[in-house]
Short mmCIF file of C-alpha atoms and ligand atoms in Angstrom, two decimals:
data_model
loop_
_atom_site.label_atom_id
_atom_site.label_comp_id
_atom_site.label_asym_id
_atom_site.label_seq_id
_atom_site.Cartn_x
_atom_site.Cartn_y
_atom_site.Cartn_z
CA UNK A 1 -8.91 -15.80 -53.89
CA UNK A 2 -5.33 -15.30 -54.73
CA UNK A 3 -2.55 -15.22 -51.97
CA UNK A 4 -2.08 -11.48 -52.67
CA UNK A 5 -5.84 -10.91 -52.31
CA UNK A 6 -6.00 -12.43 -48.95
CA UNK A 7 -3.28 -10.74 -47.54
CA UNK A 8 -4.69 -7.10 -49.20
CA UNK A 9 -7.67 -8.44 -47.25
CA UNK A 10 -6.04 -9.41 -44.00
CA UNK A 11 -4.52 -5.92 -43.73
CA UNK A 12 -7.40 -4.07 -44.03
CA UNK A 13 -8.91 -5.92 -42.05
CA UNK A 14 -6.12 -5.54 -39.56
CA UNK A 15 -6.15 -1.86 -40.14
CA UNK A 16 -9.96 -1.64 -39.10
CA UNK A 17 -9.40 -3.53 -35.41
CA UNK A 18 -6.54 -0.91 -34.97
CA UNK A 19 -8.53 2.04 -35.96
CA UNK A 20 -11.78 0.83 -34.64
CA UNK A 21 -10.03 0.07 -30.75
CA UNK A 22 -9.39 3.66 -30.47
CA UNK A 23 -12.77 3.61 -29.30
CA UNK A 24 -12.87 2.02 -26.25
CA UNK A 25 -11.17 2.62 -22.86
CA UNK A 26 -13.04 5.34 -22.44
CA UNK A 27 -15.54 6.01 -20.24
CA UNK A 28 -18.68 4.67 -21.23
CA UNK A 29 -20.67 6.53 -23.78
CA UNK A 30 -22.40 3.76 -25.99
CA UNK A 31 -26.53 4.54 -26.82
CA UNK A 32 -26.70 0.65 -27.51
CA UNK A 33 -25.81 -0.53 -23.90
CA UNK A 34 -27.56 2.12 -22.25
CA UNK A 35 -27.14 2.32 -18.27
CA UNK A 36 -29.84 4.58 -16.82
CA UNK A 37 -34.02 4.88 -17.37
CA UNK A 38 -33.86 7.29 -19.77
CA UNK A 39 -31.31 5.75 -21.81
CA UNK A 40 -33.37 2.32 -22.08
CA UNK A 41 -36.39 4.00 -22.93
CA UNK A 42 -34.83 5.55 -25.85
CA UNK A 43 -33.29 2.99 -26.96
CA UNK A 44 -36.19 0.93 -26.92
CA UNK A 45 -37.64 3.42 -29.18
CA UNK A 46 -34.95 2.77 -31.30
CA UNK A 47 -35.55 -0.76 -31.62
CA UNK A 48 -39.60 -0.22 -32.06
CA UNK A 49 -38.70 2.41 -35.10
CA UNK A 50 -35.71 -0.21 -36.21
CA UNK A 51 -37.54 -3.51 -36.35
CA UNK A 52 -40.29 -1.60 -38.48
CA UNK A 53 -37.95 -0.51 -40.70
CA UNK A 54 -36.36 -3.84 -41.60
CA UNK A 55 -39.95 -5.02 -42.07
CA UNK A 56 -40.60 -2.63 -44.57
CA UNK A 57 -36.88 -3.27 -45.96
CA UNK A 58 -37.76 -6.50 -46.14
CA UNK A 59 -40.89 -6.31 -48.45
CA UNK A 60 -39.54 -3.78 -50.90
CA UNK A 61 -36.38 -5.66 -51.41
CA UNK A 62 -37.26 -8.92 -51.93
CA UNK A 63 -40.20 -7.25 -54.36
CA UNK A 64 -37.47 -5.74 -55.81
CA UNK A 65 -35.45 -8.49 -56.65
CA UNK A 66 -38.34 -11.01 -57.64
CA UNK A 67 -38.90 -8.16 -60.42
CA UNK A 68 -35.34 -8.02 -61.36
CA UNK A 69 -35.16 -11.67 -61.64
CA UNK A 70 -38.51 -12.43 -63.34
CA UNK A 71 -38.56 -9.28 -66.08
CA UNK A 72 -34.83 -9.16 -67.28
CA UNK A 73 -33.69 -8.98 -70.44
CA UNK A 74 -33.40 -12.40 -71.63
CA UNK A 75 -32.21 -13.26 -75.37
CA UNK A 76 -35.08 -13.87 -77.54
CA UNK A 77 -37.97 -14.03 -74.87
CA UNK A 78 -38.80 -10.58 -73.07
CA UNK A 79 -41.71 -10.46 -70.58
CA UNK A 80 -43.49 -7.57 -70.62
CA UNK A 81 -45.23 -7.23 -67.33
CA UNK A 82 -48.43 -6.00 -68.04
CA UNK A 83 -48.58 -2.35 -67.93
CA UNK A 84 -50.84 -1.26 -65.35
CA UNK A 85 -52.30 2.89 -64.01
CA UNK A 86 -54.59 3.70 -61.15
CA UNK A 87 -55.14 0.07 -59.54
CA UNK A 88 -57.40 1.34 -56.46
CA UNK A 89 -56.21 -1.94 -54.84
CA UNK A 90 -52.51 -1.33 -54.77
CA UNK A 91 -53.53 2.66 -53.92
CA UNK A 92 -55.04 1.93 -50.90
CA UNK A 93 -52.65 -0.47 -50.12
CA UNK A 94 -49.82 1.94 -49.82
CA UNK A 95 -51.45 4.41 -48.55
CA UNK A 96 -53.28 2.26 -45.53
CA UNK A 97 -50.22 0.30 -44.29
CA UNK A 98 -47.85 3.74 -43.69
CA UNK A 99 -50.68 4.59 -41.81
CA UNK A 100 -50.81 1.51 -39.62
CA UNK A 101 -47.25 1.42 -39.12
CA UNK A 102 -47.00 4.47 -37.99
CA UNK A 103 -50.23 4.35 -35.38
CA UNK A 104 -48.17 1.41 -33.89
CA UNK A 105 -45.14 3.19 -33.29
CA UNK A 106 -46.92 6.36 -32.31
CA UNK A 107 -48.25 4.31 -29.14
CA UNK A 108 -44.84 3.74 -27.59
CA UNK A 109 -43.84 7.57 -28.81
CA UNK A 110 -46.51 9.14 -26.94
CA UNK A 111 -46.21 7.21 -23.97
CA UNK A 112 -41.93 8.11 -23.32
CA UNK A 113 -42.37 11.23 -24.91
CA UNK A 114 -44.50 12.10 -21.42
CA UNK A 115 -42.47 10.06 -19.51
CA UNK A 116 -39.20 11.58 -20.57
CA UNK A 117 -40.52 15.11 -20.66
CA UNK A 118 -41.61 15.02 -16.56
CA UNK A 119 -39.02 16.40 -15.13
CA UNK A 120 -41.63 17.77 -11.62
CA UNK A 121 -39.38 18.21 -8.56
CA UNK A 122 -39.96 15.57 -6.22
CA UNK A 123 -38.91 14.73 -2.57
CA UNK A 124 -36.72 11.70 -3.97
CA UNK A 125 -35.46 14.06 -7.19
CA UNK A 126 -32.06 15.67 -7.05
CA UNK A 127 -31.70 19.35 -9.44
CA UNK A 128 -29.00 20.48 -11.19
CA UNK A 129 -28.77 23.43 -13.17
CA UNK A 130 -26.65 23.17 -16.35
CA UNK A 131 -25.16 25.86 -18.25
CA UNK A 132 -23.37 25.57 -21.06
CA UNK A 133 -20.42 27.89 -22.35
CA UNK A 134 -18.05 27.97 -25.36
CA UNK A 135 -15.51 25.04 -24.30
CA UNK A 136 -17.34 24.25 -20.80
CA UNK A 137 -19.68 22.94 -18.79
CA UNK A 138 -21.30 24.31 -15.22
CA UNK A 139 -23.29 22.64 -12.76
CA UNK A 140 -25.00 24.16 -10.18
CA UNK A 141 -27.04 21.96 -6.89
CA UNK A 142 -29.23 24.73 -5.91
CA UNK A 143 -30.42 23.04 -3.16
CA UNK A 144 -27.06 21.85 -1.94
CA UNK A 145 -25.11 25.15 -2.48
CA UNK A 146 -22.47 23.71 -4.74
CA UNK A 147 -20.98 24.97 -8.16
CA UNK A 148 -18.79 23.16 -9.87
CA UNK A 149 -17.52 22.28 -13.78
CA UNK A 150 -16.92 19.39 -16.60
CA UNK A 151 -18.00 16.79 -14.43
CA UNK A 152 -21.53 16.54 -13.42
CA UNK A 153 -21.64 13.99 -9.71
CA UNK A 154 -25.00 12.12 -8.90
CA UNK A 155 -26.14 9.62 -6.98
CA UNK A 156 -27.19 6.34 -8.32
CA UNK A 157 -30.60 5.61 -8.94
CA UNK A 158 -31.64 8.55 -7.92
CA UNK A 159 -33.24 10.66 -10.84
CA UNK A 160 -31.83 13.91 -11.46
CA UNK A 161 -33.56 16.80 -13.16
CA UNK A 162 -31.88 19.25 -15.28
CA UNK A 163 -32.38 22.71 -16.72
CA UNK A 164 -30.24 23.24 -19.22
CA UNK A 165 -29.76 26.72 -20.83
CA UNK A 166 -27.20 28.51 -22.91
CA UNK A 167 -24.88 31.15 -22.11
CA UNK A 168 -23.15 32.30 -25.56
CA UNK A 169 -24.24 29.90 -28.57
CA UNK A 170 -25.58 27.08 -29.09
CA UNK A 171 -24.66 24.14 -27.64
CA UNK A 172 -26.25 20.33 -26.72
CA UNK A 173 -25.51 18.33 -23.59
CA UNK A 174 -25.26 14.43 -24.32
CA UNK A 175 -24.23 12.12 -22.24
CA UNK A 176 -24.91 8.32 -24.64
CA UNK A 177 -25.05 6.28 -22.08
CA UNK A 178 -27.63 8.22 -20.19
CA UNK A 179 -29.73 9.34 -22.61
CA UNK A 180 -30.15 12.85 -24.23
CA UNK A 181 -29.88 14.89 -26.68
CA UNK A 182 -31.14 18.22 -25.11
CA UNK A 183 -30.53 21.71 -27.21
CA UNK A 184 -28.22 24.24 -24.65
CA UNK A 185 -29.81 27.65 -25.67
CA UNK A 186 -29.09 31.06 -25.14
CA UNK A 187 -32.19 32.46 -22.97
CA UNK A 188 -33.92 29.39 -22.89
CA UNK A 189 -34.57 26.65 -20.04
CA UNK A 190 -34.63 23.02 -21.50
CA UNK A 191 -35.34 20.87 -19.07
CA UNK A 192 -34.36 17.08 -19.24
CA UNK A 193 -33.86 13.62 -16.29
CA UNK A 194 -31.52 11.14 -16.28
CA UNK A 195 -30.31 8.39 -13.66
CA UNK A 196 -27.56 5.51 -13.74
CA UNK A 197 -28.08 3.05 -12.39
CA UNK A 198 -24.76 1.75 -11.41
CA UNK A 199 -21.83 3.79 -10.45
CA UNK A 200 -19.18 5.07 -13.03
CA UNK A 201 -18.05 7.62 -15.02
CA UNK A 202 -19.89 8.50 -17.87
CA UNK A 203 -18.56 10.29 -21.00
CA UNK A 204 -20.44 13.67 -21.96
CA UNK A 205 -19.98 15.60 -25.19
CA UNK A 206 -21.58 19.09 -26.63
CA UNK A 207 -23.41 17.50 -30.03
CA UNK A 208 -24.11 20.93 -31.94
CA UNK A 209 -21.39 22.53 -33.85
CA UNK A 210 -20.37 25.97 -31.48
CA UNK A 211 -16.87 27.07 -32.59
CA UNK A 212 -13.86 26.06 -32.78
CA UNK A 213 -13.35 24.10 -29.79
CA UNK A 214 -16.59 22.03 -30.35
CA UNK A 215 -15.04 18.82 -30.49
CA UNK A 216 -13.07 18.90 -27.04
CA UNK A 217 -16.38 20.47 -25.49
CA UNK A 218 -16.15 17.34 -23.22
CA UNK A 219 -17.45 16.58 -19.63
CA UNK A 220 -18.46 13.24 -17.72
CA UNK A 221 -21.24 12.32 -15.30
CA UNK A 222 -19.93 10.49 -12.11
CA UNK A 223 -22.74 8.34 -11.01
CA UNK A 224 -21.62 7.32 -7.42
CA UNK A 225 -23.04 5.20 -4.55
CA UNK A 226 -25.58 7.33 -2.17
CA UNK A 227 -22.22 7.23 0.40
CA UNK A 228 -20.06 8.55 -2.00
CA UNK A 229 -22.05 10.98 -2.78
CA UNK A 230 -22.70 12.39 0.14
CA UNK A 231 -19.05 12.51 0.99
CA UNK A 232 -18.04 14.27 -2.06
CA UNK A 233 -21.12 16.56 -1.22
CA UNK A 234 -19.43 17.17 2.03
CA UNK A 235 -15.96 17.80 0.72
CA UNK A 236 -17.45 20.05 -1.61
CA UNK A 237 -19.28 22.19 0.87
CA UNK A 238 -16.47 22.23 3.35
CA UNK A 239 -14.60 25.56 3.49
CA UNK A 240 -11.69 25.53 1.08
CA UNK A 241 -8.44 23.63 2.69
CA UNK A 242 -6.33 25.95 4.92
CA UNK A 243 -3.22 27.51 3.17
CA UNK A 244 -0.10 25.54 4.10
CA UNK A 245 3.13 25.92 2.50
CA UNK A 246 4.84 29.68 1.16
CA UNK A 247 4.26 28.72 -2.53
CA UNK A 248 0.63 28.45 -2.15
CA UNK A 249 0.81 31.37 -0.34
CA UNK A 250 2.35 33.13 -3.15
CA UNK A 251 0.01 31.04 -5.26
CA UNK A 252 -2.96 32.74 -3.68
CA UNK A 253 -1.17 36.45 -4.42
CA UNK A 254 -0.58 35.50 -8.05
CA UNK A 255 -4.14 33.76 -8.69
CA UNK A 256 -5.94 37.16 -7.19
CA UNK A 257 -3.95 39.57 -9.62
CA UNK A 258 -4.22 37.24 -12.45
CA UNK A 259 -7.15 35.25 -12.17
CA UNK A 260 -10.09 35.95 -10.05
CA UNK A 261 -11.41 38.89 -12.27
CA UNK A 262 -13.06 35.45 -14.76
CA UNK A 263 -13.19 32.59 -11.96
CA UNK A 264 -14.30 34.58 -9.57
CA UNK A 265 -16.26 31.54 -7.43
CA UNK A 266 -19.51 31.28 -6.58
CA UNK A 267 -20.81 35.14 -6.09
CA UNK A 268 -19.68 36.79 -9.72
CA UNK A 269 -21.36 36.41 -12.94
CA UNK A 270 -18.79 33.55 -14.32
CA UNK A 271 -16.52 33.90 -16.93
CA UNK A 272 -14.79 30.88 -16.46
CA UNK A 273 -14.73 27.93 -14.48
CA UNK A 274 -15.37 28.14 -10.62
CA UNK A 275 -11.79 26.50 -9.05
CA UNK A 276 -12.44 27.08 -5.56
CA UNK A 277 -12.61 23.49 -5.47
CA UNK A 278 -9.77 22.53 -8.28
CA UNK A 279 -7.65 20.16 -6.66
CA UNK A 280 -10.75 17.60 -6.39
CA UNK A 281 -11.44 17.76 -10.20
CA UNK A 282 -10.62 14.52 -12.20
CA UNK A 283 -8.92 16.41 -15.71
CA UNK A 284 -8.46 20.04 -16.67
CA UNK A 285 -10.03 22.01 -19.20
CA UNK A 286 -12.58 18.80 -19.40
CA UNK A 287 -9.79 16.94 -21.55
CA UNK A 288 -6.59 16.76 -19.86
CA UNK A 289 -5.66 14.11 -17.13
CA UNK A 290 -5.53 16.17 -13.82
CA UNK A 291 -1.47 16.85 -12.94
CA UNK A 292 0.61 19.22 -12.86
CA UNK A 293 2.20 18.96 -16.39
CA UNK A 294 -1.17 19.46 -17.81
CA UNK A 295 -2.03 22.50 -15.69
CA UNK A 296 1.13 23.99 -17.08
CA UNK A 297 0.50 23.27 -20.70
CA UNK A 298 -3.18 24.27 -20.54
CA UNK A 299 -2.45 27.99 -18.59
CA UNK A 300 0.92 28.44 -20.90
CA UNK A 301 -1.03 27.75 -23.99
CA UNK A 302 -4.82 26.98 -24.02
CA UNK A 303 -5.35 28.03 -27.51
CA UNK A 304 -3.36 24.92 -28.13
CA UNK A 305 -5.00 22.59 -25.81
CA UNK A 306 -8.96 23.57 -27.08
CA UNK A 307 -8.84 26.35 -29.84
CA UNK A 308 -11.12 28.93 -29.67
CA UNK A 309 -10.94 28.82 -25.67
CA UNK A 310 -11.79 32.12 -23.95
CA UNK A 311 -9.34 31.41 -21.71
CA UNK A 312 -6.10 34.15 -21.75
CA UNK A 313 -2.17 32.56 -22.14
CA UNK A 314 -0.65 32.59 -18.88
CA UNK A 315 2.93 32.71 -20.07
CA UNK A 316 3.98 35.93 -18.58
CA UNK A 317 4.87 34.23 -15.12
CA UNK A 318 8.31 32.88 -14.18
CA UNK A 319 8.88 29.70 -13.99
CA UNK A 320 8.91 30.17 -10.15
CA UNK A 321 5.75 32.06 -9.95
CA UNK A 322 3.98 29.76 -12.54
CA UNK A 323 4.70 27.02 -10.39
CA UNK A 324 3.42 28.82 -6.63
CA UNK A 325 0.10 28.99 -8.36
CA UNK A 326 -0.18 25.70 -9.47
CA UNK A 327 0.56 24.40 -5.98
CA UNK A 328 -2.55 26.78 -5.03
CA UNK A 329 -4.83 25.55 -7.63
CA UNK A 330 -3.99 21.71 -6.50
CA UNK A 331 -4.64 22.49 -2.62
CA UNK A 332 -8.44 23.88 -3.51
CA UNK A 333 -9.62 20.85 -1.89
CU1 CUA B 401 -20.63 23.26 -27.39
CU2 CUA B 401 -20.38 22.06 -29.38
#
């Protein structure tokens, strides 16, 4: 290799680590290192359909190349293989071992396909309803009275049963670490489980194409110790915080003539995101980190923060006014 080669090499290869280590430090969401029942049993699925692939790989390649090798073109001497139609032999032999292989891995597919598709309420099963809206997620405990958005809290090793349904387009709630994929429709109740089995924040993303703001369609499961849990359940059922200061006061004014007609809490049909508990949520709009400067830049502009967002520019306020209702919207605790 020449000294200009290796370097031409070196870079790119340089160039690849850079590119490629955008993808970590963020919250878990690799299918390969799965950390939850459901996500094992996939991928073991994976590997069953994998390992018979290679096998098969295997055999047709190195055929392959042994008739590459053995029949080229040589000067002078070609072999002719000999020229055969209709041997029963070989037939049946392609025709049998598909059929084999894929008896084998229809045992393990049967057996997850039930196991993943029982999603029964149980005494030890938590439920959480799931809806799905162009650039959001909701989740709704019945049975605990809590509504929330973009991030989805559960217990660990405790499995959790969803139904998941659509309230606009199309949409599909994956959470790779988990397991999933489950289709978010329109009029239609998908149901799915998951569990983790050790605490942490897991990365969530909306896998079908649904407009424009597809790609920032993000949310995160935070899988939590059965004490944490309960605490946050707590917090989250307590009565909002008690106003405090005059801003938030005026916050309060401003959010009810601006903003309660869409995020009108718990009783309305929702347009948007329920914030009676904002202050406790860990980024806004799904994307952002959780502060202050964010808050402004998503209500001055959201268009620019997730296009396609149904969400309406809040750039009429003074700078003043803008600023009461973001001291609101933090103390919804
Ligand atoms: Cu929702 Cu893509």
């Amino acid at each position: 290799m020449t000294r200009q080669r290796m370097w031409r090499a070196m870079l790119v290869f340089a160039l690849a680590v850079f590119a490629l280590s955008g993808c970590s430090g963020h919250p878990s969401m690799d299918a390969l290192q799965p950390k939850g029942t459901a996500g094992e049993i996939q991928l073991d699925l994976i590997k069953w359909s994998f390992i018979m692939m290679l096998g098969v790989f295997t055999v047709v390649i190195t055929i392959f190349v042994y008739v590459l090798i053995r029949f080229r073109k040589r000067k002078g001497k070609d072999i002719m293989p000999e020229q055969v139609h209709g041997n029963n032999w070989l037939e049946l032999a392609w025709t049998v071992i598909p059929i084999i292989l894929l008896a084998i891995l229809a045992v393990p597919t049967v057996k997850y396909t039930f196991q993943l598709s029982d999603t029964k309420p149980g005494p030890d099963t938590l439920e959480v309803k799931v809806t799905g809206h162009q650039y959001w997620w909701e989740f709704e405990y019945p049975e605990l009275g809590i509504k929330t958005a973009q991030e989805l809290y559960i217990p660990v090793n405790t499995k959790v049963h969803l139904e998941i349904e659509g309230r606009d387009v199309l949409h599909s709630f994956w959470v790779p670490a988990l397991g999933g994929k489950t289709d978010v429709i329109p009029g239609r109740t998908n149901t799915m489980w998951l569990d983790a089995k050790k605490p942490g924040p897991y990365q969530g993303k909306c896998a079908e194409l649904c407009g424009a703001g597809h790609a920032l369609m993000d949310f995160k499961v935070v899988a939590q110790t059965e004490d944490d849990f309960d605490k946050w359940v707590a917090q989250m059922k307590n009565p909002p915080q008690p106003i405090t200061t005059s801003a938030q006061k005026e916050g309060e004014e401003i959010f009810r003539q601006n903003c309660i007609g869409c995020h009108a809490g718990a009783n309305a049909k929702i347009l948007g995101p329920d914030l009676s508990k904002f202050g406790t949520r860990d980024t806004i709009a799904g994307i952002l980190p959780h502060n202050k400067e964010s808050l402004k830049q998503w209500l001055k502009n959201p268009e620019a923060v997730k296009p396609g967002a149904k969400m309406p520019k809040i750039d009429y306020l003074e700078d003043k006014e803008l600023d009461a209702l973001m001291d609101y919207l933090m103390s919804r605790k």
